[in-house]
Short mmCIF file of C-alpha atoms and ligand atoms in Angstrom, two decimals:
data_model
loop_
_atom_site.label_atom_id
_atom_site.label_comp_id
_atom_site.label_asym_id
_atom_site.label_seq_id
_atom_site.Cartn_x
_atom_site.Cartn_y
_atom_site.Cartn_z
CA UNK A 285 27.33 0.95 -13.31
CA UNK A 286 24.37 -0.92 -14.69
CA UNK A 287 23.10 -3.96 -12.73
CA UNK A 288 23.24 -7.38 -14.33
CA UNK A 289 20.15 -9.61 -14.46
CA UNK A 290 20.21 -12.12 -11.58
CA UNK A 291 19.28 -15.72 -11.89
CA UNK A 292 15.60 -16.40 -12.31
CA UNK A 293 14.35 -16.39 -8.77
CA UNK A 294 11.42 -16.47 -6.60
CA UNK A 295 9.27 -13.32 -6.23
CA UNK A 296 10.56 -10.58 -3.86
CA UNK A 297 10.15 -11.18 -0.16
CA UNK A 298 7.03 -10.06 1.71
CA UNK A 299 7.18 -6.46 2.76
CA UNK A 300 7.94 -5.21 6.22
CA UNK A 301 5.72 -3.29 8.57
CA UNK A 302 7.14 -0.13 10.16
CA UNK A 303 5.25 1.33 13.07
CA UNK A 304 6.30 4.88 14.00
CA UNK A 305 5.12 6.58 17.22
CA UNK A 306 5.98 9.81 19.08
CA UNK A 307 4.39 12.07 21.63
CA UNK A 308 2.04 14.46 19.85
CA UNK A 309 3.84 17.57 18.62
CA UNK A 310 7.22 15.90 18.28
CA UNK A 311 7.29 16.37 14.50
CA UNK A 312 6.49 12.83 13.44
CA UNK A 313 4.03 13.85 10.61
CA UNK A 314 6.60 16.38 9.40
CA UNK A 315 9.49 14.05 9.29
CA UNK A 316 7.58 11.05 7.99
CA UNK A 317 6.30 13.04 5.01
CA UNK A 318 9.77 14.45 4.33
CA UNK A 319 11.28 10.92 4.42
CA UNK A 320 8.69 9.46 2.09
CA UNK A 321 8.82 12.31 -0.35
CA UNK A 322 12.56 12.08 -1.13
CA UNK A 323 14.46 9.87 -3.60
CA UNK A 324 14.32 6.19 -2.71
CA UNK A 325 16.10 3.15 -4.15
CA UNK A 326 13.97 0.48 -5.75
CA UNK A 327 11.23 -0.48 -4.94
CA UNK A 328 10.54 3.04 -3.63
CA UNK A 329 9.29 4.32 -0.34
CA UNK A 330 7.12 2.38 1.98
CA UNK A 331 3.38 2.84 1.42
CA UNK A 332 1.67 4.94 4.12
CA UNK A 333 -1.28 3.26 5.87
CA UNK A 334 -4.09 5.84 6.01
CA UNK A 335 -5.96 5.50 9.29
CA UNK A 336 -9.67 5.96 10.07
CA UNK A 337 -10.55 8.54 12.66
CA UNK A 338 -13.52 10.22 14.24
CA UNK A 339 -11.40 13.40 14.72
CA UNK A 340 -12.50 16.41 12.68
CA UNK A 341 -10.17 17.24 9.78
CA UNK A 342 -7.69 20.10 10.27
CA UNK A 343 -7.75 22.77 7.57
CA UNK A 344 -4.91 21.32 5.53
CA UNK A 345 -6.01 17.67 5.86
CA UNK A 346 -7.49 15.64 2.97
CA UNK A 347 -9.86 12.72 3.31
CA UNK A 348 -8.14 9.58 2.05
CA UNK A 349 -4.68 11.02 2.21
CA UNK A 350 -4.17 12.05 5.90
CA UNK A 351 -7.03 10.04 7.35
CA UNK A 352 -10.32 8.57 6.38
CA UNK A 353 -12.63 10.88 8.40
CA UNK A 354 -15.65 8.92 9.63
CA UNK A 355 -18.33 9.40 12.31
CA UNK A 356 -18.60 7.29 15.43
CA UNK A 357 -21.26 5.00 13.97
CA UNK A 358 -19.13 4.25 10.90
CA UNK A 359 -16.14 3.58 13.14
CA UNK A 360 -18.14 1.33 15.55
CA UNK A 361 -19.46 -0.64 12.50
CA UNK A 362 -15.91 -1.27 11.35
CA UNK A 363 -14.93 -2.39 14.88
CA UNK A 364 -17.93 -4.77 14.98
CA UNK A 365 -17.06 -6.10 11.55
CA UNK A 366 -13.47 -6.96 12.62
CA UNK A 367 -12.10 -4.56 9.96
CA UNK A 368 -9.39 -3.08 12.13
CA UNK A 369 -5.91 -4.51 12.63
CA UNK A 370 -5.77 -2.23 15.68
CA UNK A 371 -7.67 0.74 17.04
CA UNK A 372 -7.57 2.90 20.12
CA UNK A 373 -9.01 6.01 21.68
CA UNK A 374 -6.26 8.57 21.24
CA UNK A 375 -6.57 11.98 22.81
CA UNK A 376 -10.38 11.52 23.15
CA UNK A 377 -10.86 10.47 19.43
CA UNK A 378 -11.13 7.03 17.87
CA UNK A 379 -8.32 6.03 15.51
CA UNK A 380 -7.71 2.72 13.72
CA UNK A 381 -5.77 0.94 11.07
CA UNK A 382 -7.97 -0.99 8.62
CA UNK A 383 -6.61 -4.47 7.83
CA UNK A 384 -7.16 -3.71 4.16
CA UNK A 385 -4.60 -0.84 4.38
CA UNK A 386 -1.90 -3.23 5.37
CA UNK A 387 -2.47 -6.94 4.36
CA UNK A 388 -2.85 -6.52 0.64
CA UNK A 389 0.20 -4.31 0.33
CA UNK A 390 2.35 -6.74 2.31
CA UNK A 391 1.18 -9.61 0.14
CA UNK A 392 2.24 -7.63 -2.91
CA UNK A 393 5.79 -7.26 -1.42
CA UNK A 394 5.42 -3.58 -0.44
CA UNK A 395 6.71 -2.14 2.89
CA UNK A 396 3.93 -0.40 4.79
CA UNK A 397 4.47 2.43 7.32
CA UNK A 398 1.95 3.00 10.05
CA UNK A 399 1.80 6.29 12.01
CA UNK A 400 0.35 5.22 15.39
CA UNK A 401 0.19 6.17 19.01
CA UNK A 402 2.01 4.06 21.55
CA UNK A 403 -1.05 1.88 22.27
CA UNK A 404 -1.37 1.12 18.56
CA UNK A 405 2.28 0.08 18.40
CA UNK A 406 1.70 -2.28 21.30
CA UNK A 407 -1.33 -3.85 19.58
CA UNK A 408 0.46 -4.26 16.23
CA UNK A 409 3.51 -5.88 17.87
CA UNK A 410 1.16 -8.34 19.67
CA UNK A 411 -0.07 -9.62 16.31
CA UNK A 412 2.94 -8.92 14.15
CA UNK A 413 6.01 -9.40 16.38
CA UNK A 414 8.38 -8.93 13.50
CA UNK A 415 7.09 -5.36 12.75
CA UNK A 416 9.88 -2.76 13.11
CA UNK A 417 8.92 -0.25 15.85
CA UNK A 418 10.42 3.23 15.72
CA UNK A 419 10.15 5.78 18.47
CA UNK A 420 10.59 9.48 17.64
CA UNK A 421 11.49 11.67 20.58
CA UNK A 422 11.58 15.44 20.98
CA UNK A 423 14.96 16.68 22.44
CA UNK A 424 13.19 17.86 25.62
CA UNK A 425 9.82 18.44 27.25
CA UNK A 426 10.13 22.21 26.91
CA UNK A 427 10.74 21.81 23.13
CA UNK A 428 7.72 19.52 22.79
CA UNK A 429 5.46 22.03 24.53
CA UNK A 430 6.83 24.82 22.34
CA UNK A 431 6.24 22.86 19.07
CA UNK A 432 2.69 21.70 19.96
CA UNK A 433 1.65 25.29 21.02
CA UNK A 434 3.37 26.90 17.96
CA UNK A 435 1.69 24.42 15.63
CA UNK A 436 -1.57 26.05 16.55
CA UNK A 437 -3.84 23.13 15.57
CA UNK A 438 -5.18 22.24 18.98
CA UNK A 439 -7.33 24.10 21.45
CA UNK A 440 -5.53 24.69 24.90
CA UNK A 441 -7.52 21.84 26.47
CA UNK A 442 -6.38 19.47 23.68
CA UNK A 443 -2.80 20.62 23.98
CA UNK A 444 -2.89 19.91 27.73
CA UNK A 445 -4.49 16.49 27.10
CA UNK A 446 -1.71 15.61 24.55
CA UNK A 447 1.09 16.79 26.75
CA UNK A 448 -0.34 14.97 29.78
CA UNK A 449 0.14 11.56 28.21
CA UNK A 450 3.56 12.22 26.75
CA UNK A 451 5.43 10.85 29.84
CA UNK A 452 3.37 7.64 29.79
CA UNK A 453 4.14 7.32 26.09
CA UNK A 454 7.87 7.81 26.25
CA UNK A 455 8.20 5.51 29.26
CA UNK A 456 7.16 2.71 26.90
CA UNK A 457 10.46 3.10 25.07
CA UNK A 458 11.81 -0.43 25.75
CA UNK A 459 9.33 -1.99 23.26
CA UNK A 460 10.80 -0.11 20.34
CA UNK A 461 13.65 -1.32 18.09
CA UNK A 462 14.88 2.12 17.04
CA UNK A 463 14.81 5.67 18.40
CA UNK A 464 15.15 8.91 16.43
CA UNK A 465 15.70 12.14 18.25
CA UNK A 466 14.01 14.92 16.29
CA UNK A 467 16.19 17.87 17.11
CA UNK A 468 16.97 18.40 13.40
CA UNK A 469 14.24 17.34 11.11
CA UNK A 470 16.48 16.89 7.99
CA UNK A 471 18.72 14.52 9.90
CA UNK A 472 15.84 12.76 11.57
CA UNK A 473 14.07 12.11 8.29
CA UNK A 474 17.38 10.79 6.87
CA UNK A 475 17.68 8.42 9.85
CA UNK A 476 14.09 7.13 9.36
CA UNK A 477 14.81 6.44 5.67
CA UNK A 478 18.05 4.60 6.56
CA UNK A 479 16.29 2.37 9.01
CA UNK A 480 13.73 1.36 6.38
CA UNK A 481 16.26 0.88 3.59
CA UNK A 482 18.60 -1.18 5.73
CA UNK A 483 15.79 -3.56 6.80
CA UNK A 484 15.47 -4.49 3.21
CA UNK A 485 18.87 -6.23 3.27
CA UNK A 486 18.14 -8.41 6.37
CA UNK A 487 19.03 -12.01 5.60
CA UNK A 488 15.76 -13.19 7.12
CA UNK A 489 13.91 -11.16 4.50
CA UNK A 490 15.90 -12.34 1.58
CA UNK A 491 16.31 -16.15 2.23
CA UNK A 492 14.46 -17.19 -0.86
CA UNK A 493 16.57 -14.93 -3.11
CA UNK A 494 19.85 -15.96 -1.46
CA UNK A 495 18.91 -19.62 -1.90
CA UNK A 496 18.18 -19.06 -5.57
CA UNK A 497 21.64 -17.44 -6.10
CA UNK A 498 23.36 -20.33 -4.16
CA UNK A 499 21.48 -22.83 -6.38
CA UNK A 500 22.62 -20.90 -9.44
CA UNK A 501 26.29 -21.26 -8.20
CA UNK A 502 25.69 -24.96 -7.54
CA UNK A 503 24.51 -25.37 -11.18
CA UNK A 504 27.64 -23.58 -12.47
CA UNK A 505 30.35 -25.11 -10.24
CA UNK A 506 31.57 -28.48 -9.17
CA UNK A 507 31.83 -28.67 -5.35
CA UNK A 508 35.46 -28.38 -4.13
CA UNK A 509 36.69 -29.69 -0.76
CA UNK A 510 38.88 -27.06 0.84
CA UNK A 511 40.81 -28.67 3.68
CA UNK A 512 39.42 -27.77 7.08
CA UNK A 513 41.65 -25.15 8.77
CA UNK A 514 42.76 -25.19 12.33
CA UNK A 515 40.30 -22.35 13.03
CA UNK A 516 37.44 -24.11 11.40
CA UNK A 517 37.70 -27.87 11.99
CA UNK A 518 34.22 -28.58 10.42
CA UNK A 519 34.31 -31.15 7.78
CA UNK A 520 33.80 -29.77 4.26
CA UNK A 521 30.22 -29.49 2.96
CA UNK A 522 28.76 -29.72 6.44
CA UNK A 523 25.34 -28.10 6.46
CA UNK A 524 25.45 -24.30 6.93
CA UNK A 525 25.63 -23.29 10.53
CA UNK A 526 23.22 -20.55 11.71
CA UNK A 527 25.27 -17.67 13.19
CA UNK A 528 23.59 -18.00 16.52
CA UNK A 529 25.17 -21.56 16.80
CA UNK A 530 28.73 -20.60 15.86
CA UNK A 531 30.79 -20.87 19.05
P1 LIG B 739 3.35 15.39 15.23
O1 LIG B 739 2.91 14.73 13.97
O2 LIG B 739 4.46 14.58 15.96
O3 LIG B 739 2.22 15.67 16.15
P2 LIG B 739 4.03 17.72 13.58
O4 LIG B 739 4.72 17.07 12.50
O5 LIG B 739 2.70 18.22 13.38
O6 LIG B 739 4.04 16.81 14.90
O7 LIG B 739 5.06 18.89 14.09
C1 LIG B 739 4.67 19.71 15.21
C2 LIG B 739 5.33 21.02 14.95
O8 LIG B 739 6.75 20.98 15.15
C3 LIG B 739 5.16 21.58 13.57
O9 LIG B 739 4.86 23.01 13.67
C4 LIG B 739 6.45 21.27 12.84
O10 LIG B 739 6.72 22.21 11.83
C5 LIG B 739 7.48 21.48 13.98
N1 LIG B 739 8.70 20.62 13.92
C6 LIG B 739 8.84 19.46 13.43
N2 LIG B 739 10.12 18.96 13.57
C7 LIG B 739 10.78 20.00 14.06
C8 LIG B 739 12.19 20.21 14.41
N3 LIG B 739 13.09 19.19 14.21
N4 LIG B 739 12.55 21.39 14.97
C9 LIG B 739 11.60 22.37 15.13
N5 LIG B 739 10.29 22.29 14.85
C10 LIG B 739 9.91 21.10 14.29
P1 LIG B 740 -3.32 13.51 15.32
O1 LIG B 740 -4.70 13.67 15.94
O2 LIG B 740 -2.34 14.54 15.77
O3 LIG B 740 -3.38 13.34 13.86
O4 LIG B 740 -2.74 12.09 15.83
C1 LIG B 740 -2.66 11.91 17.27
C2 LIG B 740 -2.06 10.57 17.50
O5 LIG B 740 -2.85 9.48 16.94
C3 LIG B 740 -0.61 10.34 16.78
O6 LIG B 740 0.25 9.80 17.79
C4 LIG B 740 -0.96 9.40 15.68
O7 LIG B 740 0.17 8.59 15.38
C5 LIG B 740 -2.05 8.52 16.33
N1 LIG B 740 -2.78 7.77 15.34
C6 LIG B 740 -3.07 8.10 14.07
N2 LIG B 740 -3.66 7.10 13.41
C7 LIG B 740 -3.77 6.09 14.31
C8 LIG B 740 -4.33 4.77 14.26
O8 LIG B 740 -4.81 4.21 13.21
N3 LIG B 740 -4.23 3.99 15.36
C9 LIG B 740 -3.64 4.49 16.53
N4 LIG B 740 -3.57 3.55 17.58
N5 LIG B 740 -3.12 5.68 16.57
C10 LIG B 740 -3.18 6.45 15.50
#
């Protein structure tokens, strides 16, 4: 079925920020890239915020796609210049989200997805309390250990360092809005996509468009006065009642 043109309305709502965290080795990179690569309804997938880091690139990583790889002096200059929305030392390396990666895209109405550690999620929620925080968990500690070792990216000391902070990270679960358990990466990536797509229909995000449609109906129809029912004794045409105030 083709869609009909709606009434001329205001521009689309501002985009949402999605912050996704997981203990290292959970499979977050894998499932985020699977979720973003699939088919998406309009206006497409969220845009991935590429972080800056002082970590050396892994063999398959590309500057500007996975990270902006910078040295410590460059990173410190960005910190001093107030260029980061958040930054943290993560597993012994500096990592940060440049404001430019996020703000311009939001203003253009795009959703933005940030792949962060738990400290980064905390910092973003402090300045953007409406951001949607998603925690990805491995099914068990043994499975996390297995995945991070099998991945083969990190030296044993780095593996131990990453595993050592995993309990601290997952104990911060109450600050998240959603949790995805990555026991099956296909299902987990579908769940991530569903969370993002469903946020697009939140009333709070669509107020201006809804009001434009209601105004269109007001232009087309005369108001009618249905009698108040026993269940709803409010007088007709009383102002709309926010759901939180409905007894
Ligand atoms: P993270 O980004 O969370 O550090 P990665 O995406 O690099 O983790 O994944 C770590 C390893 O786990 C990779 O070898 C990946 O192929 C594997 N992996 C990811 N998801 C699953 C899963 N559901 N089941 C088994 N292995 C997985
Ligand atoms: P890795 O070194 O495996 O790529 O990433 C390690 C951790 O750093 C992951 O949890 C990842 O989400 C996190 N990370 C990546 N970029 C940023 C960032 O810009 N800020 C913060 N706080 N964490 C980040």
